[in-house]
C-alpha atoms as an extended CHARMM CRD file, in Angstrom:
* protein
*
       192  EXT
         1         1  MET       CA             31.8650000000       -4.6900000000        8.0550000000  PROA      1               0.0000000000
         2         2  ASP       CA             33.0850000000       -6.8710000000        4.9160000000  PROA      2               0.0000000000
         3         3  TYR       CA             31.2420000000       -6.3840000000        1.3860000000  PROA      3               0.0000000000
         4         4  ALA       CA             31.2240000000       -9.0760000000       -1.1210000000  PROA      4               0.0000000000
         5         5  LEU       CA             32.8530000000       -7.9440000000       -4.4170000000  PROA      5               0.0000000000
         6         6  ALA       CA             31.7960000000       -9.6050000000       -7.4530000000  PROA      6               0.0000000000
         7         7  ILE       CA             34.4270000000       -8.3940000000       -9.8680000000  PROA      7               0.0000000000
         8         8  GLU       CA             36.5020000000      -10.8770000000      -11.7120000000  PROA      8               0.0000000000
         9         9  ASN       CA             40.1160000000      -11.1580000000      -10.4060000000  PROA      9               0.0000000000
        10        10  THR       CA             39.6680000000       -9.1320000000       -7.4970000000  PROA      10              0.0000000000
        11        11  PRO       CA             39.3520000000      -10.3130000000       -3.4760000000  PROA      11              0.0000000000
        12        12  ASP       CA             36.2280000000      -12.0760000000       -2.6160000000  PROA      12              0.0000000000
        13        13  SER       CA             35.4490000000       -9.0330000000       -0.3340000000  PROA      13              0.0000000000
        14        14  VAL       CA             36.6440000000       -5.8240000000        0.9210000000  PROA      14              0.0000000000
        15        15  PRO       CA             36.5880000000       -3.7410000000        4.2010000000  PROA      15              0.0000000000
        16        16  GLY       CA             33.6620000000       -1.2450000000        4.6590000000  PROA      16              0.0000000000
        17        17  GLY       CA             35.2780000000        2.2450000000        3.7950000000  PROA      17              0.0000000000
        18        18  THR       CA             37.2530000000        0.6780000000        0.9040000000  PROA      18              0.0000000000
        19        19  GLY       CA             37.2270000000        2.9300000000       -2.4960000000  PROA      19              0.0000000000
        20        20  VAL       CA             38.1000000000        0.9860000000       -5.7690000000  PROA      20              0.0000000000
        21        21  LEU       CA             39.2830000000        2.9550000000       -8.8030000000  PROA      21              0.0000000000
        22        22  LEU       CA             37.7040000000        1.5370000000      -12.2920000000  PROA      22              0.0000000000
        23        23  LEU       CA             40.1860000000        2.4600000000      -14.8880000000  PROA      23              0.0000000000
        24        24  HSD       CA             38.6000000000        1.6500000000      -18.2430000000  PROA      24              0.0000000000
        25        25  PRO       CA             39.5030000000        2.7660000000      -21.8650000000  PROA      25              0.0000000000
        26        26  SER       CA             36.7800000000        5.2150000000      -23.2240000000  PROA      26              0.0000000000
        27        27  ILE       CA             34.9780000000        2.8770000000      -25.4160000000  PROA      27              0.0000000000
        28        28  GLY       CA             35.2690000000        0.2320000000      -22.6280000000  PROA      28              0.0000000000
        29        29  GLU       CA             31.8780000000       -1.6180000000      -21.3880000000  PROA      29              0.0000000000
        30        30  THR       CA             31.8180000000       -0.6120000000      -17.8090000000  PROA      30              0.0000000000
        31        31  ASP       CA             28.2210000000       -1.4810000000      -17.1570000000  PROA      31              0.0000000000
        32        32  ARG       CA             28.9770000000       -5.0170000000      -16.5250000000  PROA      32              0.0000000000
        33        33  ILE       CA             31.4580000000       -4.1800000000      -13.7590000000  PROA      33              0.0000000000
        34        34  ASP       CA             29.5120000000       -1.5290000000      -12.3560000000  PROA      34              0.0000000000
        35        35  THR       CA             26.2490000000       -3.5360000000      -11.8910000000  PROA      35              0.0000000000
        36        36  ASP       CA             28.0050000000       -6.6230000000      -10.6720000000  PROA      36              0.0000000000
        37        37  PHE       CA             29.3840000000       -4.0630000000       -8.1830000000  PROA      37              0.0000000000
        38        38  LEU       CA             26.1200000000       -2.8010000000       -7.0250000000  PROA      38              0.0000000000
        39        39  LYS       CA             23.9040000000       -6.0930000000       -7.1760000000  PROA      39              0.0000000000
        40        40  LYS       CA             25.6380000000       -8.3940000000       -4.5420000000  PROA      40              0.0000000000
        41        41  ASP       CA             25.6760000000       -7.8860000000       -0.6230000000  PROA      41              0.0000000000
        42        42  THR       CA             23.8550000000       -4.6640000000       -0.5690000000  PROA      42              0.0000000000
        43        43  ASP       CA             20.9230000000       -2.8660000000        1.0370000000  PROA      43              0.0000000000
        44        44  HSD       CA             21.2350000000        0.3700000000       -0.6630000000  PROA      44              0.0000000000
        45        45  PHE       CA             23.3300000000        1.7610000000       -3.4080000000  PROA      45              0.0000000000
        46        46  LEU       CA             23.8560000000        5.2880000000       -4.9570000000  PROA      46              0.0000000000
        47        47  VAL       CA             24.6620000000        6.1290000000       -8.5690000000  PROA      47              0.0000000000
        48        48  VAL       CA             26.4560000000        9.4280000000       -9.0780000000  PROA      48              0.0000000000
        49        49  SER       CA             25.9890000000        9.8500000000      -12.9560000000  PROA      49              0.0000000000
        50        50  THR       CA             27.9360000000       12.8360000000      -14.5090000000  PROA      50              0.0000000000
        51        51  ARG       CA             28.2590000000       10.9480000000      -17.8720000000  PROA      51              0.0000000000
        52        52  THR       CA             24.5360000000        9.7110000000      -18.2980000000  PROA      52              0.0000000000
        53        53  THR       CA             20.8650000000       10.6340000000      -17.4120000000  PROA      53              0.0000000000
        54        54  ALA       CA             18.7060000000        9.1560000000      -14.3840000000  PROA      54              0.0000000000
        55        55  ARG       CA             16.5210000000        7.3550000000      -17.3500000000  PROA      55              0.0000000000
        56        56  GLU       CA             19.6600000000        5.6180000000      -18.8320000000  PROA      56              0.0000000000
        57        57  VAL       CA             20.9070000000        4.5290000000      -15.5460000000  PROA      57              0.0000000000
        58        58  GLU       CA             17.4470000000        3.0040000000      -14.8330000000  PROA      58              0.0000000000
        59        59  GLN       CA             17.5250000000        1.2310000000      -18.2170000000  PROA      59              0.0000000000
        60        60  LYS       CA             21.0560000000       -0.0480000000      -17.3130000000  PROA      60              0.0000000000
        61        61  LEU       CA             19.8210000000       -1.3440000000      -14.1630000000  PROA      61              0.0000000000
        62        62  GLU       CA             16.9010000000       -3.0070000000      -15.6670000000  PROA      62              0.0000000000
        63        63  HSD       CA             18.8600000000       -4.5910000000      -18.1710000000  PROA      63              0.0000000000
        64        64  TYR       CA             21.4830000000       -6.2300000000      -15.8300000000  PROA      64              0.0000000000
        65        65  ASP       CA             18.7850000000       -7.2510000000      -13.2830000000  PROA      65              0.0000000000
        66        66  VAL       CA             19.8900000000       -5.0390000000      -10.6640000000  PROA      66              0.0000000000
        67        67  ASP       CA             17.1770000000       -4.5490000000       -7.6880000000  PROA      67              0.0000000000
        68        68  GLU       CA             16.1530000000       -0.9620000000       -8.2430000000  PROA      68              0.0000000000
        69        69  SER       CA             14.1080000000       -0.7680000000       -5.1550000000  PROA      69              0.0000000000
        70        70  ARG       CA             17.4120000000       -0.6020000000       -3.5670000000  PROA      70              0.0000000000
        71        71  ALA       CA             18.6020000000        2.5590000000       -5.6020000000  PROA      71              0.0000000000
        72        72  VAL       CA             18.9070000000        6.0780000000       -5.3660000000  PROA      72              0.0000000000
        73        73  ILE       CA             20.3050000000        8.1050000000       -8.5570000000  PROA      73              0.0000000000
        74        74  LEU       CA             22.0880000000       11.4840000000       -8.3850000000  PROA      74              0.0000000000
        75        75  ASP       CA             21.6480000000       12.8630000000      -11.9940000000  PROA      75              0.0000000000
        76        76  SER       CA             24.3160000000       15.8490000000      -12.8290000000  PROA      76              0.0000000000
        77        77  ILE       CA             23.8990000000       15.8120000000      -16.5420000000  PROA      77              0.0000000000
        78        78  SER       CA             20.2050000000       16.2620000000      -17.4150000000  PROA      78              0.0000000000
        79        79  VAL       CA             20.2520000000       20.1090000000      -16.5390000000  PROA      79              0.0000000000
        80        80  GLU       CA             23.4260000000       20.3380000000      -19.1440000000  PROA      80              0.0000000000
        81        81  ARG       CA             21.4490000000       18.3650000000      -21.9060000000  PROA      81              0.0000000000
        82        82  GLY       CA             18.1460000000       20.5750000000      -21.3340000000  PROA      82              0.0000000000
        83        83  TYR       CA             16.1200000000       17.5590000000      -20.1940000000  PROA      83              0.0000000000
        84        84  SER       CA             13.4430000000       18.1720000000      -17.9870000000  PROA      84              0.0000000000
        85        85  ARG       CA             14.1690000000       17.1140000000      -14.4260000000  PROA      85              0.0000000000
        86        86  ARG       CA             11.4210000000       15.3450000000      -12.2050000000  PROA      86              0.0000000000
        87        87  ARG       CA             12.7230000000       14.9230000000       -8.4660000000  PROA      87              0.0000000000
        88        88  THR       CA             11.2320000000       11.4460000000       -6.8400000000  PROA      88              0.0000000000
        89        89  ASP       CA             12.1350000000        9.7500000000       -3.7560000000  PROA      89              0.0000000000
        90        90  HSD       CA             14.9870000000        7.7990000000       -5.6670000000  PROA      90              0.0000000000
        91        91  VAL       CA             16.1350000000       10.3710000000       -8.2220000000  PROA      91              0.0000000000
        92        92  HSD       CA             17.8530000000       13.5860000000       -7.3740000000  PROA      92              0.0000000000
        93        93  TYR       CA             19.4160000000       16.4450000000       -9.4660000000  PROA      93              0.0000000000
        94        94  VAL       CA             22.2150000000       18.8140000000       -8.8550000000  PROA      94              0.0000000000
        95        95  ALA       CA             22.1290000000       22.5160000000      -10.4120000000  PROA      95              0.0000000000
        96        96  ALA       CA             25.0260000000       21.4220000000      -12.9580000000  PROA      96              0.0000000000
        97        97  PRO       CA             27.5680000000       19.2160000000      -13.8020000000  PROA      97              0.0000000000
        98        98  ASP       CA             30.0970000000       21.1400000000      -12.3190000000  PROA      98              0.0000000000
        99        99  ASP       CA             28.4370000000       21.3760000000       -8.9250000000  PROA      99              0.0000000000
       100       100  LEU       CA             30.6830000000       19.1660000000       -7.1880000000  PROA      100             0.0000000000
       101       101  ASP       CA             29.8130000000       20.4900000000       -3.6670000000  PROA      101             0.0000000000
       102       102  GLY       CA             26.4690000000       19.7600000000       -4.4500000000  PROA      102             0.0000000000
       103       103  ILE       CA             27.2720000000       16.0540000000       -5.2690000000  PROA      103             0.0000000000
       104       104  VAL       CA             29.2620000000       15.7270000000       -2.3760000000  PROA      104             0.0000000000
       105       105  ASP       CA             26.4420000000       16.8780000000       -0.1330000000  PROA      105             0.0000000000
       106       106  ARG       CA             23.9760000000       14.2060000000       -2.1980000000  PROA      106             0.0000000000
       107       107  VAL       CA             26.3830000000       11.3130000000       -1.2380000000  PROA      107             0.0000000000
       108       108  ARG       CA             26.6920000000       12.5340000000        2.5010000000  PROA      108             0.0000000000
       109       109  ALA       CA             22.7100000000       12.8180000000        2.7170000000  PROA      109             0.0000000000
       110       110  PHE       CA             22.4980000000        9.4610000000        1.1790000000  PROA      110             0.0000000000
       111       111  LEU       CA             24.8260000000        7.9390000000        3.6150000000  PROA      111             0.0000000000
       112       112  GLU       CA             23.1470000000        9.4770000000        6.3780000000  PROA      112             0.0000000000
       113       113  SER       CA             19.6500000000        8.6740000000        5.5030000000  PROA      113             0.0000000000
       114       114  HSD       CA             20.3390000000        4.7970000000        4.6090000000  PROA      114             0.0000000000
       115       115  ASP       CA             21.6500000000        2.3240000000        6.8330000000  PROA      115             0.0000000000
       116       116  GLY       CA             23.2280000000       -1.3590000000        6.4280000000  PROA      116             0.0000000000
       117       117  LYS       CA             25.3910000000       -2.1970000000        3.6540000000  PROA      117             0.0000000000
       118       118  ARG       CA             25.5410000000        0.8140000000        1.2110000000  PROA      118             0.0000000000
       119       119  ARG       CA             27.4480000000        1.3140000000       -2.3040000000  PROA      119             0.0000000000
       120       120  VAL       CA             28.4300000000        4.2780000000       -4.1250000000  PROA      120             0.0000000000
       121       121  SER       CA             29.0150000000        4.3920000000       -7.9960000000  PROA      121             0.0000000000
       122       122  VAL       CA             30.6060000000        7.1630000000       -9.1850000000  PROA      122             0.0000000000
       123       123  ASP       CA             30.4000000000        7.5410000000      -13.1060000000  PROA      123             0.0000000000
       124       124  SER       CA             32.5580000000        9.1630000000      -13.6980000000  PROA      124             0.0000000000
       125       125  ILE       CA             35.5730000000       11.1720000000      -11.9560000000  PROA      125             0.0000000000
       126       126  THR       CA             36.2660000000       12.2900000000      -16.0290000000  PROA      126             0.0000000000
       127       127  GLU       CA             33.2400000000       13.9070000000      -16.6360000000  PROA      127             0.0000000000
       128       128  MET       CA             33.4480000000       15.7420000000      -13.1220000000  PROA      128             0.0000000000
       129       129  ALA       CA             36.8550000000       16.8160000000      -14.3610000000  PROA      129             0.0000000000
       130       130  TYR       CA             35.6520000000       17.9550000000      -17.6540000000  PROA      130             0.0000000000
       131       131  TYR       CA             32.9490000000       20.1700000000      -16.4270000000  PROA      131             0.0000000000
       132       132  ALA       CA             34.7660000000       21.2700000000      -13.4950000000  PROA      132             0.0000000000
       133       133  ASP       CA             38.6330000000       20.6870000000      -13.6890000000  PROA      133             0.0000000000
       134       134  VAL       CA             40.9240000000       18.2010000000      -12.3250000000  PROA      134             0.0000000000
       135       135  ASP       CA             41.9850000000       19.7520000000       -9.1330000000  PROA      135             0.0000000000
       136       136  ARG       CA             37.9450000000       20.0890000000       -8.1330000000  PROA      136             0.0000000000
       137       137  ALA       CA             37.2770000000       16.6620000000       -8.9800000000  PROA      137             0.0000000000
       138       138  TYR       CA             40.1050000000       15.3570000000       -7.2890000000  PROA      138             0.0000000000
       139       139  ASP       CA             39.0630000000       16.9900000000       -4.1760000000  PROA      139             0.0000000000
       140       140  ALA       CA             35.3560000000       15.9070000000       -4.5210000000  PROA      140             0.0000000000
       141       141  THR       CA             36.7940000000       12.5200000000       -4.9590000000  PROA      141             0.0000000000
       142       142  VAL       CA             38.8520000000       12.7720000000       -1.4610000000  PROA      142             0.0000000000
       143       143  ASP       CA             35.6140000000       14.1620000000        0.1340000000  PROA      143             0.0000000000
       144       144  ILE       CA             33.3130000000       11.2200000000       -1.1570000000  PROA      144             0.0000000000
       145       145  LEU       CA             36.0750000000        8.9090000000       -0.0270000000  PROA      145             0.0000000000
       146       146  ASP       CA             36.4300000000       10.1520000000        3.3070000000  PROA      146             0.0000000000
       147       147  LEU       CA             32.4520000000        9.7340000000        3.6390000000  PROA      147             0.0000000000
       148       148  LEU       CA             32.7830000000        6.0550000000        2.6880000000  PROA      148             0.0000000000
       149       149  ARG       CA             35.1270000000        5.5060000000        5.4290000000  PROA      149             0.0000000000
       150       150  GLU       CA             33.3210000000        7.5800000000        8.0030000000  PROA      150             0.0000000000
       151       151  HSD       CA             29.8720000000        5.6860000000        7.1130000000  PROA      151             0.0000000000
       152       152  ASP       CA             31.4790000000        1.9600000000        6.6020000000  PROA      152             0.0000000000
       153       153  ALA       CA             30.3380000000        2.2130000000        2.9190000000  PROA      153             0.0000000000
       154       154  VAL       CA             32.3970000000        1.1260000000       -0.2390000000  PROA      154             0.0000000000
       155       155  GLY       CA             32.3950000000        2.9880000000       -3.5130000000  PROA      155             0.0000000000
       156       156  LEU       CA             33.4340000000        2.1710000000       -7.2960000000  PROA      156             0.0000000000
       157       157  PHE       CA             34.8200000000        5.4790000000       -9.0170000000  PROA      157             0.0000000000
       158       158  HSD       CA             35.1250000000        5.3270000000      -13.0290000000  PROA      158             0.0000000000
       159       159  LEU       CA             38.1310000000        7.1650000000      -14.4690000000  PROA      159             0.0000000000
       160       160  SER       CA             38.9530000000        6.8600000000      -18.1980000000  PROA      160             0.0000000000
       161       161  LYS       CA             42.5530000000        6.0220000000      -18.9390000000  PROA      161             0.0000000000
       162       162  GLU       CA             42.7680000000        7.6110000000      -22.5000000000  PROA      162             0.0000000000
       163       163  VAL       CA             41.5890000000       11.1240000000      -21.5080000000  PROA      163             0.0000000000
       164       164  HSD       CA             44.1070000000       11.6940000000      -18.7360000000  PROA      164             0.0000000000
       165       165  ASP       CA             47.9130000000       11.8730000000      -18.8610000000  PROA      165             0.0000000000
       166       166  GLU       CA             49.6570000000        9.5880000000      -16.7880000000  PROA      166             0.0000000000
       167       167  GLU       CA             50.6280000000       11.7420000000      -14.0710000000  PROA      167             0.0000000000
       168       168  THR       CA             46.7290000000       12.6340000000      -13.4690000000  PROA      168             0.0000000000
       169       169  LEU       CA             46.2010000000        8.9910000000      -13.3050000000  PROA      169             0.0000000000
       170       170  GLU       CA             48.5180000000        8.1460000000      -10.9030000000  PROA      170             0.0000000000
       171       171  ARG       CA             47.3680000000       11.0950000000       -8.6920000000  PROA      171             0.0000000000
       172       172  PHE       CA             44.1640000000        9.5700000000       -8.5650000000  PROA      172             0.0000000000
       173       173  ARG       CA             45.3440000000        5.8520000000       -8.3380000000  PROA      173             0.0000000000
       174       174  ALA       CA             47.2970000000        6.8760000000       -5.1280000000  PROA      174             0.0000000000
       175       175  LEU       CA             43.8180000000        7.5300000000       -3.2700000000  PROA      175             0.0000000000
       176       176  PHE       CA             42.5190000000        4.2550000000       -3.6340000000  PROA      176             0.0000000000
       177       177  ASP       CA             42.3870000000        1.0560000000       -1.9760000000  PROA      177             0.0000000000
       178       178  GLY       CA             42.0920000000       -1.2720000000       -5.1690000000  PROA      178             0.0000000000
       179       179  VAL       CA             42.3490000000       -0.6390000000       -8.6890000000  PROA      179             0.0000000000
       180       180  VAL       CA             40.3600000000       -2.4760000000      -11.4060000000  PROA      180             0.0000000000
       181       181  ASP       CA             41.7050000000       -1.9380000000      -14.8160000000  PROA      181             0.0000000000
       182       182  LEU       CA             39.5780000000       -2.7680000000      -17.8180000000  PROA      182             0.0000000000
       183       183  GLY       CA             41.2400000000       -3.6690000000      -21.0630000000  PROA      183             0.0000000000
       184       184  VAL       CA             40.1720000000       -2.5170000000      -24.6460000000  PROA      184             0.0000000000
       185       185  ASP       CA             39.3610000000       -6.4030000000      -24.9240000000  PROA      185             0.0000000000
       186       186  GLY       CA             37.2360000000       -6.6140000000      -22.1280000000  PROA      186             0.0000000000
       187       187  THR       CA             39.9680000000       -8.3790000000      -19.9510000000  PROA      187             0.0000000000
       188       188  VAL       CA             40.0040000000       -7.2640000000      -16.1180000000  PROA      188             0.0000000000
       189       189  THR       CA             43.0720000000       -7.0560000000      -14.1040000000  PROA      189             0.0000000000
       190       190  ALA       CA             43.1790000000       -5.5740000000      -10.4250000000  PROA      190             0.0000000000
       191       191  GLU       CA             45.8190000000       -4.4470000000       -7.7560000000  PROA      191             0.0000000000
       192       192  PHE       CA             44.5270000000       -4.2590000000       -4.2730000000  PROA      192             0.0000000000
């Protein structure tokens, strides 16, 4: 099964099982790329949010006119910020931002309980590494990529270029089928 990829300077479509790495500057405007990825050619999508709360994700989806009825949100940060957590059918939480096993389990549960074309956005690997460590974030990324392949889904994973050294960036780059590089000026380049 192929998925349309509505990101500038990338292929028109990618096969199921594809993982795409979004490299971005710390201040980069990733919302546009993320929402373009989620809104087209999708039956259901999961936003794994390690950087913003579920409420902030909902506001982003609404602002960019993404069909929220297709959304499931996994919020790992509200507990860290002391916000109340109200689980609903489409909003889930993990115990703590460093609960990477919990995050992988929720991705698996989403993929197993939804059918059709499924997309996963992981925003972001950088925050996973901050709360856990780089090695655990790497292992969780590998596990999620394996799940995408197993379930014929696609994923977009955010990673900040300015936070990690070149060796770490290359280590993560090697995992992905495609890399989208967002410049400080908003230009997008890609390698697939």
